[in-house]
JSON list of C-alpha atoms in Angstrom, two decimals:
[
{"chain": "A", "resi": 1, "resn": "UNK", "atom": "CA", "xyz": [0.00, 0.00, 0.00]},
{"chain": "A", "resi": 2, "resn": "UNK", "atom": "CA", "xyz": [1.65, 3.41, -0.80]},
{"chain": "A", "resi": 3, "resn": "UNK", "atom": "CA", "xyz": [2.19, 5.69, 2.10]},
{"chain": "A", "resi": 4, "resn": "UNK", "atom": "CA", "xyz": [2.91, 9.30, 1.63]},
{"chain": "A", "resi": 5, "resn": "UNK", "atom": "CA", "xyz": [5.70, 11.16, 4.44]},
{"chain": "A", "resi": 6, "resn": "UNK", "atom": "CA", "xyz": [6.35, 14.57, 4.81]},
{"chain": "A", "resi": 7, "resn": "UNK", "atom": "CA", "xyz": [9.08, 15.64, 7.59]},
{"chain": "A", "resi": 8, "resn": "UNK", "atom": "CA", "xyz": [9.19, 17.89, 9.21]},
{"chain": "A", "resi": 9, "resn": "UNK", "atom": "CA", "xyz": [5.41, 18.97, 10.27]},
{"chain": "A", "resi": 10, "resn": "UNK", "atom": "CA", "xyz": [6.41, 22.36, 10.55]},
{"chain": "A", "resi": 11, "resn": "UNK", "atom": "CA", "xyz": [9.44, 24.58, 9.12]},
{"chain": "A", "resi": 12, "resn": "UNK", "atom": "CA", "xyz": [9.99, 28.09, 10.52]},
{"chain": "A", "resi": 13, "resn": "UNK", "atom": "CA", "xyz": [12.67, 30.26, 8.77]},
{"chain": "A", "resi": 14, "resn": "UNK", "atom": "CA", "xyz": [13.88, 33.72, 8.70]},
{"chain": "A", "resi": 15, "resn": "UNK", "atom": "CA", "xyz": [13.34, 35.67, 5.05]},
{"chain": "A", "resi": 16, "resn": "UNK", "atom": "CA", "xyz": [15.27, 35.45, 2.43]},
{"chain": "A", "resi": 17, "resn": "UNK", "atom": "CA", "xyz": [16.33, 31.78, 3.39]},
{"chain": "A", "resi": 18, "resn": "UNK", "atom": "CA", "xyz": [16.34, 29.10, 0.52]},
{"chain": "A", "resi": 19, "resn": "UNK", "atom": "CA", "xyz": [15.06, 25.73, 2.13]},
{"chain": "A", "resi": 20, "resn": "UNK", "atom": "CA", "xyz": [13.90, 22.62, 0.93]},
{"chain": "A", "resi": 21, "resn": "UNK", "atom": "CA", "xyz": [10.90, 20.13, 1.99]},
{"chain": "A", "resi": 22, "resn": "UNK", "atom": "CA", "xyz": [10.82, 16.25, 1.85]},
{"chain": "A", "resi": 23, "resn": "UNK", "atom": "CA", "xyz": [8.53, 14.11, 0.36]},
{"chain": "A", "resi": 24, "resn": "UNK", "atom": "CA", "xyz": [9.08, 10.32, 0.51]},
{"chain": "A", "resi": 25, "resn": "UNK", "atom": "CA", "xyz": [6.87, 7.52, -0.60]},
{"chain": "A", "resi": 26, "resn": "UNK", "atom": "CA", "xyz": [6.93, 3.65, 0.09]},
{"chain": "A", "resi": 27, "resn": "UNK", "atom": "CA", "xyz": [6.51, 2.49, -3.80]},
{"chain": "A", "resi": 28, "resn": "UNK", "atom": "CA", "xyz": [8.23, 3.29, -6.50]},
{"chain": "A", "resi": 29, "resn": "UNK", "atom": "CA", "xyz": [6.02, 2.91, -8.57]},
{"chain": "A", "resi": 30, "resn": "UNK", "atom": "CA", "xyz": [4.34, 6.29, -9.67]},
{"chain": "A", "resi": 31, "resn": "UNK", "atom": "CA", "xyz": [2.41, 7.86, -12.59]},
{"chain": "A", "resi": 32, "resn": "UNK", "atom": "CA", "xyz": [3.42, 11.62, -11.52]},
{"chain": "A", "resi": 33, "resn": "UNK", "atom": "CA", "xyz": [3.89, 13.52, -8.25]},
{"chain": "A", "resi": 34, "resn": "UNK", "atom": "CA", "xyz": [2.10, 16.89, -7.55]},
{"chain": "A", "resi": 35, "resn": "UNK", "atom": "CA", "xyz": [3.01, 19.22, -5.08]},
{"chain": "A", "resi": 36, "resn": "UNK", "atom": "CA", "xyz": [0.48, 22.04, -4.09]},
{"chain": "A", "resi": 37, "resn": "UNK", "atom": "CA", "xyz": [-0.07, 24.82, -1.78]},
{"chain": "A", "resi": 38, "resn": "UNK", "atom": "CA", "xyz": [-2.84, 25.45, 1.16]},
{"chain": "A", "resi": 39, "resn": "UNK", "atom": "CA", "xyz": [-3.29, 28.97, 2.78]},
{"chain": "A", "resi": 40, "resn": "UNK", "atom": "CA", "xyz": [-5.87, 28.18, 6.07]},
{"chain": "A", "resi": 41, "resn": "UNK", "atom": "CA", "xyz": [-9.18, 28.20, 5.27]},
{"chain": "A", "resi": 42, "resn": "UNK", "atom": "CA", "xyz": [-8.45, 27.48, 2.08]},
{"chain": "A", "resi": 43, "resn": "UNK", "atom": "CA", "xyz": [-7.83, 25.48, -1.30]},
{"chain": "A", "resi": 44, "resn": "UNK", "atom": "CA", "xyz": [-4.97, 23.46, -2.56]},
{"chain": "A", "resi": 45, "resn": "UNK", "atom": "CA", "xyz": [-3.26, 25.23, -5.19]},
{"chain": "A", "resi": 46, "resn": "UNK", "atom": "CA", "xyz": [-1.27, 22.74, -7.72]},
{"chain": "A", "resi": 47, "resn": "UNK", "atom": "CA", "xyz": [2.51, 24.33, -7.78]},
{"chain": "A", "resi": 48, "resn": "UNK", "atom": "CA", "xyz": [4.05, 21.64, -9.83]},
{"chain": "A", "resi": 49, "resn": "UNK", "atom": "CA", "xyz": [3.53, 18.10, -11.31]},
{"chain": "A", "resi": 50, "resn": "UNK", "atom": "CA", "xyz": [6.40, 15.92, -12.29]},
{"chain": "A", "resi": 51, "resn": "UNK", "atom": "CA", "xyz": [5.93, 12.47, -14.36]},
{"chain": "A", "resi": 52, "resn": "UNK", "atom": "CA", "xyz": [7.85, 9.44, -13.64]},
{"chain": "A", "resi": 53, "resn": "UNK", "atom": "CA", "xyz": [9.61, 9.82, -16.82]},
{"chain": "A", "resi": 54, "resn": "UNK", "atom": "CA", "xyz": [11.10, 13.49, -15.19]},
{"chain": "A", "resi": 55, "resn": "UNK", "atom": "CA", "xyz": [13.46, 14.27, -12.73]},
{"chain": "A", "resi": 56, "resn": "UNK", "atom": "CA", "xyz": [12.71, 18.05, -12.24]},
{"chain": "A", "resi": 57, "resn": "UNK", "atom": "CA", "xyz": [10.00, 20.60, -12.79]},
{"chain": "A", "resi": 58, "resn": "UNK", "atom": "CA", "xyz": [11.23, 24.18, -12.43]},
{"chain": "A", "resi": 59, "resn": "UNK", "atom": "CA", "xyz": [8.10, 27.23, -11.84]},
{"chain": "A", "resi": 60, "resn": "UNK", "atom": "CA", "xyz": [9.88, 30.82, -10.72]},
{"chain": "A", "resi": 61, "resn": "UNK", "atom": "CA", "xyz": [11.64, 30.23, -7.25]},
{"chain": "A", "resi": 62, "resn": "UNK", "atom": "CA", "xyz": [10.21, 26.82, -6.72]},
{"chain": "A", "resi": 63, "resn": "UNK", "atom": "CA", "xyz": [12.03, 23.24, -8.63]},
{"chain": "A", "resi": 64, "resn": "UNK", "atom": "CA", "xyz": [11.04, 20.27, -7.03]},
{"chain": "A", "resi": 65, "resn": "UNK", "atom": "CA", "xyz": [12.83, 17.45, -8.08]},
{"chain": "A", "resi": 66, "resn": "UNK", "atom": "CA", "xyz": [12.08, 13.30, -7.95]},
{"chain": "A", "resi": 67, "resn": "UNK", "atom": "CA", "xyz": [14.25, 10.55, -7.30]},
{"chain": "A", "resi": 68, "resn": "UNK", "atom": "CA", "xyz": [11.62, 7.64, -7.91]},
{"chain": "A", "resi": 69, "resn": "UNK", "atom": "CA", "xyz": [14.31, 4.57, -6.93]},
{"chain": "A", "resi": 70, "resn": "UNK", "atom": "CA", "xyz": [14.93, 6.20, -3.34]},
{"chain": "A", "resi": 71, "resn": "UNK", "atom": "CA", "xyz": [10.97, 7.22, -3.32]},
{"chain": "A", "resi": 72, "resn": "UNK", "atom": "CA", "xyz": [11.86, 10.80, -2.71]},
{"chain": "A", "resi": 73, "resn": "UNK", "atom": "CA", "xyz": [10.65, 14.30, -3.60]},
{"chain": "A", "resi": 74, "resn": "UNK", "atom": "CA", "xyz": [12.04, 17.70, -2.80]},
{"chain": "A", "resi": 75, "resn": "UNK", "atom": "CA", "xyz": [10.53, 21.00, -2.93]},
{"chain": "A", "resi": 76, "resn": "UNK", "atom": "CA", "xyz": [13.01, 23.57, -2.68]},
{"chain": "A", "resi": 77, "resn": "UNK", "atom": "CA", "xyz": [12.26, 27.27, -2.70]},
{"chain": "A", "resi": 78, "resn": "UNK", "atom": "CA", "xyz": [14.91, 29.90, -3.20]},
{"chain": "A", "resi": 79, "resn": "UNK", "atom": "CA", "xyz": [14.87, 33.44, -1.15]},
{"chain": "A", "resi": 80, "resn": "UNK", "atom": "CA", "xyz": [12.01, 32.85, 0.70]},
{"chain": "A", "resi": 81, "resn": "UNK", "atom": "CA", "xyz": [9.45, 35.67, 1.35]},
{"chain": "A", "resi": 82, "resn": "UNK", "atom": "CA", "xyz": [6.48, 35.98, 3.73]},
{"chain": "A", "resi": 83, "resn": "UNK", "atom": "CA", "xyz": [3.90, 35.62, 1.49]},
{"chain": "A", "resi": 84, "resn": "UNK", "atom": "CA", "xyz": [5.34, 31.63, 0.78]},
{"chain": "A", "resi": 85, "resn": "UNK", "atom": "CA", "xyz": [4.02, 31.10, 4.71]},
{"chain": "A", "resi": 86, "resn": "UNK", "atom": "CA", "xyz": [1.47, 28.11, 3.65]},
{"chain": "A", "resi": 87, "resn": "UNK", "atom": "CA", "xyz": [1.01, 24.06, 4.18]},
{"chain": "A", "resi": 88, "resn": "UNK", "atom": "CA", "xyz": [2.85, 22.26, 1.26]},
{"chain": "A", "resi": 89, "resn": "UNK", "atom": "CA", "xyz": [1.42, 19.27, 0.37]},
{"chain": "A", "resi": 90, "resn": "UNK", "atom": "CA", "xyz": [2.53, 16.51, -1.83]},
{"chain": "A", "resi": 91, "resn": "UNK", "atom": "CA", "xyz": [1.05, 13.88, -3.91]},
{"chain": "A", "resi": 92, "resn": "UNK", "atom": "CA", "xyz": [1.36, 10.52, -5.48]},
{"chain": "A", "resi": 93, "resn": "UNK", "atom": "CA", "xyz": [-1.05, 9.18, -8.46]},
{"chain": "A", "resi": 94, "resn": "UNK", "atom": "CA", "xyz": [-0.22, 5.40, -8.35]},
{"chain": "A", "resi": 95, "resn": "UNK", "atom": "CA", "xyz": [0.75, 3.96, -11.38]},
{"chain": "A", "resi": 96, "resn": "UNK", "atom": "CA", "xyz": [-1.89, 1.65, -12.20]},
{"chain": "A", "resi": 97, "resn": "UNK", "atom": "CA", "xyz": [-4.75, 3.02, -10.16]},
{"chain": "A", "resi": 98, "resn": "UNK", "atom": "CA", "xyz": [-4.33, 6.73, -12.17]},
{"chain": "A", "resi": 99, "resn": "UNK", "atom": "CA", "xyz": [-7.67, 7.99, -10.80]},
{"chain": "A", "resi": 100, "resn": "UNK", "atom": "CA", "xyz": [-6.30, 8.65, -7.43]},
{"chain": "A", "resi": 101, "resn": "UNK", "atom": "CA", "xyz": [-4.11, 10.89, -5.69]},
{"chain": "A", "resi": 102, "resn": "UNK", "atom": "CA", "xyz": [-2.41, 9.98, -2.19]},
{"chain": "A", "resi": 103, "resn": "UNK", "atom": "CA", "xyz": [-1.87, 12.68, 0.02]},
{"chain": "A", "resi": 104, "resn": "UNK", "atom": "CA", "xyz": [0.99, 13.08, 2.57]},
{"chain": "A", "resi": 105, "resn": "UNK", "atom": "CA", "xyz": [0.11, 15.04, 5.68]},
{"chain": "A", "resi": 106, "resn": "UNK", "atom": "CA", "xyz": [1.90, 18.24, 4.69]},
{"chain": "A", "resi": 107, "resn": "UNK", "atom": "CA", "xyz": [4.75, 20.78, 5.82]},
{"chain": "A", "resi": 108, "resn": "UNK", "atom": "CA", "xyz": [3.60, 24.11, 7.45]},
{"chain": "A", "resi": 109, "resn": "UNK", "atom": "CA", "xyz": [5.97, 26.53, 6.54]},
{"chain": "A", "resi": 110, "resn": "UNK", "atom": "CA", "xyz": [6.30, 30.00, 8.39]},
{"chain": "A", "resi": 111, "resn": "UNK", "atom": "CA", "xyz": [8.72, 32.42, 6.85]},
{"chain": "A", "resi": 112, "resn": "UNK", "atom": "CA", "xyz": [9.69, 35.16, 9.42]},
{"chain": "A", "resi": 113, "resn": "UNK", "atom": "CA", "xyz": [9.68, 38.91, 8.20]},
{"chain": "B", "resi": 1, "resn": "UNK", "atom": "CA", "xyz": [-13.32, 30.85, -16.06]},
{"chain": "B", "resi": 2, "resn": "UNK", "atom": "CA", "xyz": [-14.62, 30.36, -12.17]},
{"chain": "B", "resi": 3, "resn": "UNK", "atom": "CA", "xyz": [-12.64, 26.95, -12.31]},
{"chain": "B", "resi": 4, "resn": "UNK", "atom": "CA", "xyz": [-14.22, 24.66, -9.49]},
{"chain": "B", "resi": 5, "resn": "UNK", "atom": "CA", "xyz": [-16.92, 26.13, -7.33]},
{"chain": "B", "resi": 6, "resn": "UNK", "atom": "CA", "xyz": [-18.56, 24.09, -4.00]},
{"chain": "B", "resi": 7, "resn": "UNK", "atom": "CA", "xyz": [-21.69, 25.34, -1.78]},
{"chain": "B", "resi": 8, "resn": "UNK", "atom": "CA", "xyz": [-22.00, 25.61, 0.52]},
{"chain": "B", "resi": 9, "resn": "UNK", "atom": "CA", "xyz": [-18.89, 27.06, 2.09]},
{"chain": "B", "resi": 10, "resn": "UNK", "atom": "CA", "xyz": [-20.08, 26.32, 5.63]},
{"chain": "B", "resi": 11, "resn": "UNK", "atom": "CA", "xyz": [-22.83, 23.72, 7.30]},
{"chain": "B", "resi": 12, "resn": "UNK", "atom": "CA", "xyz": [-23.67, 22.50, 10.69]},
{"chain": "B", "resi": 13, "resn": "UNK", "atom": "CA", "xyz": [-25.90, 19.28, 10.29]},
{"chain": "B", "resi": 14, "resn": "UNK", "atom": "CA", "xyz": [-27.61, 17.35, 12.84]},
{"chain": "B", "resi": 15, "resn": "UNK", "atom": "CA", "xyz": [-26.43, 13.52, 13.55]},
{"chain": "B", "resi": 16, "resn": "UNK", "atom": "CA", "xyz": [-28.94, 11.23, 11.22]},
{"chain": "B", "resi": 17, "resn": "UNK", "atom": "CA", "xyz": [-29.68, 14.14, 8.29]},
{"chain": "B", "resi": 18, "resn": "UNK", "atom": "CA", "xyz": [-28.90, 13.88, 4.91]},
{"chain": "B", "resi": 19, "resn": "UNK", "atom": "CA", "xyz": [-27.60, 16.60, 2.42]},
{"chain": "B", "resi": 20, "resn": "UNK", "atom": "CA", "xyz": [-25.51, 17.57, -0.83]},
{"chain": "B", "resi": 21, "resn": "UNK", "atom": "CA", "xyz": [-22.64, 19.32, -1.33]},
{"chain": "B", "resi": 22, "resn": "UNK", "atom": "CA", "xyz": [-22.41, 20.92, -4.69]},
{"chain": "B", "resi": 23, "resn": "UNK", "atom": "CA", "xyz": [-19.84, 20.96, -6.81]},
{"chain": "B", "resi": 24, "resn": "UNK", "atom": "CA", "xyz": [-19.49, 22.39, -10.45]},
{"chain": "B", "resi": 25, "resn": "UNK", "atom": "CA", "xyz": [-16.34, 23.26, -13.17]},
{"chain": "B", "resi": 26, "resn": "UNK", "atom": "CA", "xyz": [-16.35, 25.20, -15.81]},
{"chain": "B", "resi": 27, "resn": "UNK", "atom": "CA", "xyz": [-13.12, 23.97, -17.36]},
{"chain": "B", "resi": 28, "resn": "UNK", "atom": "CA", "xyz": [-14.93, 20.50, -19.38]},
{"chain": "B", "resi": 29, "resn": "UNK", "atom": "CA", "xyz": [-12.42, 18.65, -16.84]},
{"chain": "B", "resi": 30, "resn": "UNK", "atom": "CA", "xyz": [-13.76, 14.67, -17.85]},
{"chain": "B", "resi": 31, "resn": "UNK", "atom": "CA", "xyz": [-12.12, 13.87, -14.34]},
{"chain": "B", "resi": 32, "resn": "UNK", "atom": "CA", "xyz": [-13.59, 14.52, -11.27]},
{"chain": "B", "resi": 33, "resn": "UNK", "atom": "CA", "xyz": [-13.14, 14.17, -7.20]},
{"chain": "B", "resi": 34, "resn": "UNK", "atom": "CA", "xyz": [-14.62, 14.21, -4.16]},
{"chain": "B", "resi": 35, "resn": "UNK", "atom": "CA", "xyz": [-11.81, 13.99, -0.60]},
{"chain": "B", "resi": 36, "resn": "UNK", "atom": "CA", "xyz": [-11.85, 14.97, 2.36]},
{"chain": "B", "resi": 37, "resn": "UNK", "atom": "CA", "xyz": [-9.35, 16.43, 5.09]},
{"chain": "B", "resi": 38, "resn": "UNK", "atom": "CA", "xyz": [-9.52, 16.42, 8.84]},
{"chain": "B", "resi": 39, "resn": "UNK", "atom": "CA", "xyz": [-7.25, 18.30, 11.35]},
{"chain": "B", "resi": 40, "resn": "UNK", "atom": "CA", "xyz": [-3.87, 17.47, 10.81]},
{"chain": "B", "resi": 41, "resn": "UNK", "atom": "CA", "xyz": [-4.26, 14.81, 8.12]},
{"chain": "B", "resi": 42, "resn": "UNK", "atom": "CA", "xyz": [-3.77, 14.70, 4.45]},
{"chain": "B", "resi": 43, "resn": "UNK", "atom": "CA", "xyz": [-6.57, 14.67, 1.72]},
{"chain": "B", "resi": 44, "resn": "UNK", "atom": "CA", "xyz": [-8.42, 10.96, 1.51]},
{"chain": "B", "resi": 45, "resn": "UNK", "atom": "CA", "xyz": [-10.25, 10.14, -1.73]},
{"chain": "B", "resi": 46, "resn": "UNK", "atom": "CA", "xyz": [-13.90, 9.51, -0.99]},
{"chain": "B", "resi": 47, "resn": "UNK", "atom": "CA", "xyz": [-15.41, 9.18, -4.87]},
{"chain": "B", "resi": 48, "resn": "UNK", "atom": "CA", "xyz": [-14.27, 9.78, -7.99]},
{"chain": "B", "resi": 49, "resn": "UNK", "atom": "CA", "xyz": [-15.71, 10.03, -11.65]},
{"chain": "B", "resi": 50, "resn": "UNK", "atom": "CA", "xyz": [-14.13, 9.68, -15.29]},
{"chain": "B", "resi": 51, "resn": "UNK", "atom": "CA", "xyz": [-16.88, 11.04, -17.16]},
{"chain": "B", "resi": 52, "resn": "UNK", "atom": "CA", "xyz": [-20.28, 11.39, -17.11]},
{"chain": "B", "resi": 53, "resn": "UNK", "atom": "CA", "xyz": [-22.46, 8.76, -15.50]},
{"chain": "B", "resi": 54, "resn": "UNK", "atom": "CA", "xyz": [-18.93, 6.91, -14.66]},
{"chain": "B", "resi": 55, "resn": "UNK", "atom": "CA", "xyz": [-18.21, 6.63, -10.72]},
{"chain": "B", "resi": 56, "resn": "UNK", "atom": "CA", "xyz": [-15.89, 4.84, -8.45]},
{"chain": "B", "resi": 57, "resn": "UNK", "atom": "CA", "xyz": [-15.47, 4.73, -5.00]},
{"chain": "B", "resi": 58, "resn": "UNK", "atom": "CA", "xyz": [-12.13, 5.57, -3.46]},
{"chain": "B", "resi": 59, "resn": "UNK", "atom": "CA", "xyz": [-9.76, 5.48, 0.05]},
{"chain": "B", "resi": 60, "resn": "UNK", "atom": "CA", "xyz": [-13.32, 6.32, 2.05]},
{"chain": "B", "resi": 61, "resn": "UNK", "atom": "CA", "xyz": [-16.55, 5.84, 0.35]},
{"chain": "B", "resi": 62, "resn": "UNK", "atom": "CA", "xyz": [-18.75, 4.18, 3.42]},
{"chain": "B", "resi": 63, "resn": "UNK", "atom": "CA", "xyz": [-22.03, 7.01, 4.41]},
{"chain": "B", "resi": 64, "resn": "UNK", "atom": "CA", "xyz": [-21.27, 8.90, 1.26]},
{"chain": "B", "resi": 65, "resn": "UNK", "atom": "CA", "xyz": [-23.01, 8.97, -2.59]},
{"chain": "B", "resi": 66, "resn": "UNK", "atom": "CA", "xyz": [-22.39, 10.76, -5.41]},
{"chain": "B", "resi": 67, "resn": "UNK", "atom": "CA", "xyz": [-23.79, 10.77, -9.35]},
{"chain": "B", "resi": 68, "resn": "UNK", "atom": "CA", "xyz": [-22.46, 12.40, -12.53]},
{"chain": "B", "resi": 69, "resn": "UNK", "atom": "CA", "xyz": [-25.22, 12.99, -14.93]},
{"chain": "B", "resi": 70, "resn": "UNK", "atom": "CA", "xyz": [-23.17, 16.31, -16.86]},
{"chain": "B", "resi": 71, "resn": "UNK", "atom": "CA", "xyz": [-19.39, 16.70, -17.02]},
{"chain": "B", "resi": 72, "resn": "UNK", "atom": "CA", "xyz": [-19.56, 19.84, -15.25]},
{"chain": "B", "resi": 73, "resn": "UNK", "atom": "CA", "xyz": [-21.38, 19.07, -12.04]},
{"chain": "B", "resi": 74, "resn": "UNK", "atom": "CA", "xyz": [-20.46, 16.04, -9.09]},
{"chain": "B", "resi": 75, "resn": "UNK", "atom": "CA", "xyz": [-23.05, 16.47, -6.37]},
{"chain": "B", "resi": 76, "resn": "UNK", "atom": "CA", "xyz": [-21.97, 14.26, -3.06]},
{"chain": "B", "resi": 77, "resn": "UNK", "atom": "CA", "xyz": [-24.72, 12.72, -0.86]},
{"chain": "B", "resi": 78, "resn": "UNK", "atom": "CA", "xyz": [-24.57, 12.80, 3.05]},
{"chain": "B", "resi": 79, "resn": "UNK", "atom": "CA", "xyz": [-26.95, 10.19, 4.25]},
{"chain": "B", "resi": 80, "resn": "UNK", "atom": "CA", "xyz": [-27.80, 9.59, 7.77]},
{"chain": "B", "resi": 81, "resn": "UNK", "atom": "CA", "xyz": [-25.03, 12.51, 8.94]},
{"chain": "B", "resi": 82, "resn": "UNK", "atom": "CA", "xyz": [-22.45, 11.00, 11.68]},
{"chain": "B", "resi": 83, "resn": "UNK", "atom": "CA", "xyz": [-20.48, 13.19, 13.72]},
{"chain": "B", "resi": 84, "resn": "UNK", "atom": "CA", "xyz": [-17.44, 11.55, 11.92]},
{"chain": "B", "resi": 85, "resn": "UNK", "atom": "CA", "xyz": [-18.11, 12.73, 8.85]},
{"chain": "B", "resi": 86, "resn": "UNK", "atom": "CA", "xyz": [-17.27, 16.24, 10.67]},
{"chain": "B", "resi": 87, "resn": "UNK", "atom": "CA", "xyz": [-14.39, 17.38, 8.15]},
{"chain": "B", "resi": 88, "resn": "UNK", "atom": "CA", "xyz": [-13.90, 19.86, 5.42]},
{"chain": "B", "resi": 89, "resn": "UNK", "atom": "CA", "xyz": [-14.84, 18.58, 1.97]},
{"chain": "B", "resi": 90, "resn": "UNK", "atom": "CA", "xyz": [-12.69, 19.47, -1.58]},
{"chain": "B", "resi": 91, "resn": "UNK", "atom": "CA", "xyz": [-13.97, 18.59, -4.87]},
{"chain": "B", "resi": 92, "resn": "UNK", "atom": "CA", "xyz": [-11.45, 18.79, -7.51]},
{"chain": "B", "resi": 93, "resn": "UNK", "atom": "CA", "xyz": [-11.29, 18.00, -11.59]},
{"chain": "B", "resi": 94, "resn": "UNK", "atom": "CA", "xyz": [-8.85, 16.86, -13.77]},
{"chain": "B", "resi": 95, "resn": "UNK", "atom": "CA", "xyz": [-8.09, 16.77, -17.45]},
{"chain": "B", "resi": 96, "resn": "UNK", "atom": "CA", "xyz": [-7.31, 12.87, -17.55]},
{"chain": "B", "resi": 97, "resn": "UNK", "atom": "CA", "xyz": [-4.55, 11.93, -14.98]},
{"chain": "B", "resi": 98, "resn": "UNK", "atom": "CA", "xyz": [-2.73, 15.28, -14.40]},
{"chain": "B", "resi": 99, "resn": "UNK", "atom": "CA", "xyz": [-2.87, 18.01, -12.73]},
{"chain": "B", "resi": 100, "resn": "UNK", "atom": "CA", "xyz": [-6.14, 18.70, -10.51]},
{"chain": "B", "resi": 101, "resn": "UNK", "atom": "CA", "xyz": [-7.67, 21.57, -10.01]},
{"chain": "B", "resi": 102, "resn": "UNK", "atom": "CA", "xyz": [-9.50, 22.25, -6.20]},
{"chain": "B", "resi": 103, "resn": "UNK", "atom": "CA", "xyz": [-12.20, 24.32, -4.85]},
{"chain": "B", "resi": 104, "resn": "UNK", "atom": "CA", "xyz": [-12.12, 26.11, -2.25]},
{"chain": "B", "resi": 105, "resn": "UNK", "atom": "CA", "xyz": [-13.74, 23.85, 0.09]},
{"chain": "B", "resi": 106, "resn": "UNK", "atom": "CA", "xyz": [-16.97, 23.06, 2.58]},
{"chain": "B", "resi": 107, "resn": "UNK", "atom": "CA", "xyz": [-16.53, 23.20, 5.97]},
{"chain": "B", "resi": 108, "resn": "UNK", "atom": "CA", "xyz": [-19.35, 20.36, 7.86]},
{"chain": "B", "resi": 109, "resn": "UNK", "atom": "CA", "xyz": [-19.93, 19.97, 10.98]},
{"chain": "B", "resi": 110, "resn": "UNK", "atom": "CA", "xyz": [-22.17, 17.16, 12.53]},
{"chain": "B", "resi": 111, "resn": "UNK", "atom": "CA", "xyz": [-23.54, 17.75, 15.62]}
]
């Protein structure tokens, strides 16, 4: 059964820091990864999506990359401004089941002014 | 385009009633889902839909329903309300298996 981790459970840094979050998964075996974005109260907001064929998807100051053999994800976000303060979440679509997407619990990321 | 758009944003239902949560896209998505999230947790896959008057249950189907009789709209059924099916409720759509779209959420509470 594929299991989706996200460490840590909460990131604070100071602005202007580049940092990176962690996304691991159990089996290898994926269609695509998506990573999103959740202000409170609110939507998820799709940042990027990365096939199995890919090994990095680049969108402005975010690149998240995927190593599918270690079953590992990073989001990493360069110079890192207040308004990024959110709960990043990351996905897995299955290969095989591709109607589904399995959620890990999420990073909650504070970036201090 | 409004992308996806749920009502209600907010509702408090009594333990044993029944209601539906609307959801509707605009974007002629074929794909669409129904999860939900509790306090901490990630998103669980109740239903899901690959086209009109196609659906398949997911992760959490048990106390829920849904139907898809147009493309753009994927109505899910409360029956017989339980407090733990407290928990806020995202529909989302897809074109095929790639990136989903979300809306902005219902927020149920079963009291």
């Amino acid at each position: 059964k594929q299991e989706v981790t996200q460490i840590p459970a909460a990131l604070s840094v100071p602005e202007g820091e580049n940092l990176v979050l962690n996304c691991s998964f159990t089996d290898s075996a994926i269609y695509n990864l998506q990573w999103f974005r959740q202000d409170p109260g609110k939507g998820l907001t799709s940042l990027l999506l990365i096939q199995s064929s890919q090994r990095e998807q680049t969108s402005g100051r975010l690149n998240a990359s995927l190593d599918k053999s270690s079953g590992r994800s990073t989001l990493y976000i360069a110079a890192s401004q207040p308004g990024d303060s959110a709960t990043y979440l990351c996905a897995v679509r299955p290969g095989g089941a591709t109607n589904k997407l399995i959620f890990g619990t999420g990073t909650l990321l504070a970036v201090q002014p | 385009n409004a992308g996806v758009t749920q009502t209600p944003k907010f509702h408090i239902l009594k333990i044993g009633q029944s209601m539906t949560l609307q959801c509707t896209q605009d974007m002629n998505h074929n794909y669409m889902y129904w999860y939900r999230q509790d306090p901490g947790m990630g998103l669980k896959l109740i239903y899901y839909s690959v086209g009109a008057g196609i659906t398949d249950k997911g992760e959490v189907p048990n106390g829920y329903n849904v139907s898809r009789s147009t493309t753009e709209d994927f109505p899910l059924r409360l029956e017989l309300a339980a407090p733990s099916q407290t928990s806020v409720y995202f529909c989302a759509s897809s074109y095929g298996p790639d990136t989903q779209y979300f809306g902005p959420g219902t927020r149920l509470t079963v009291l």
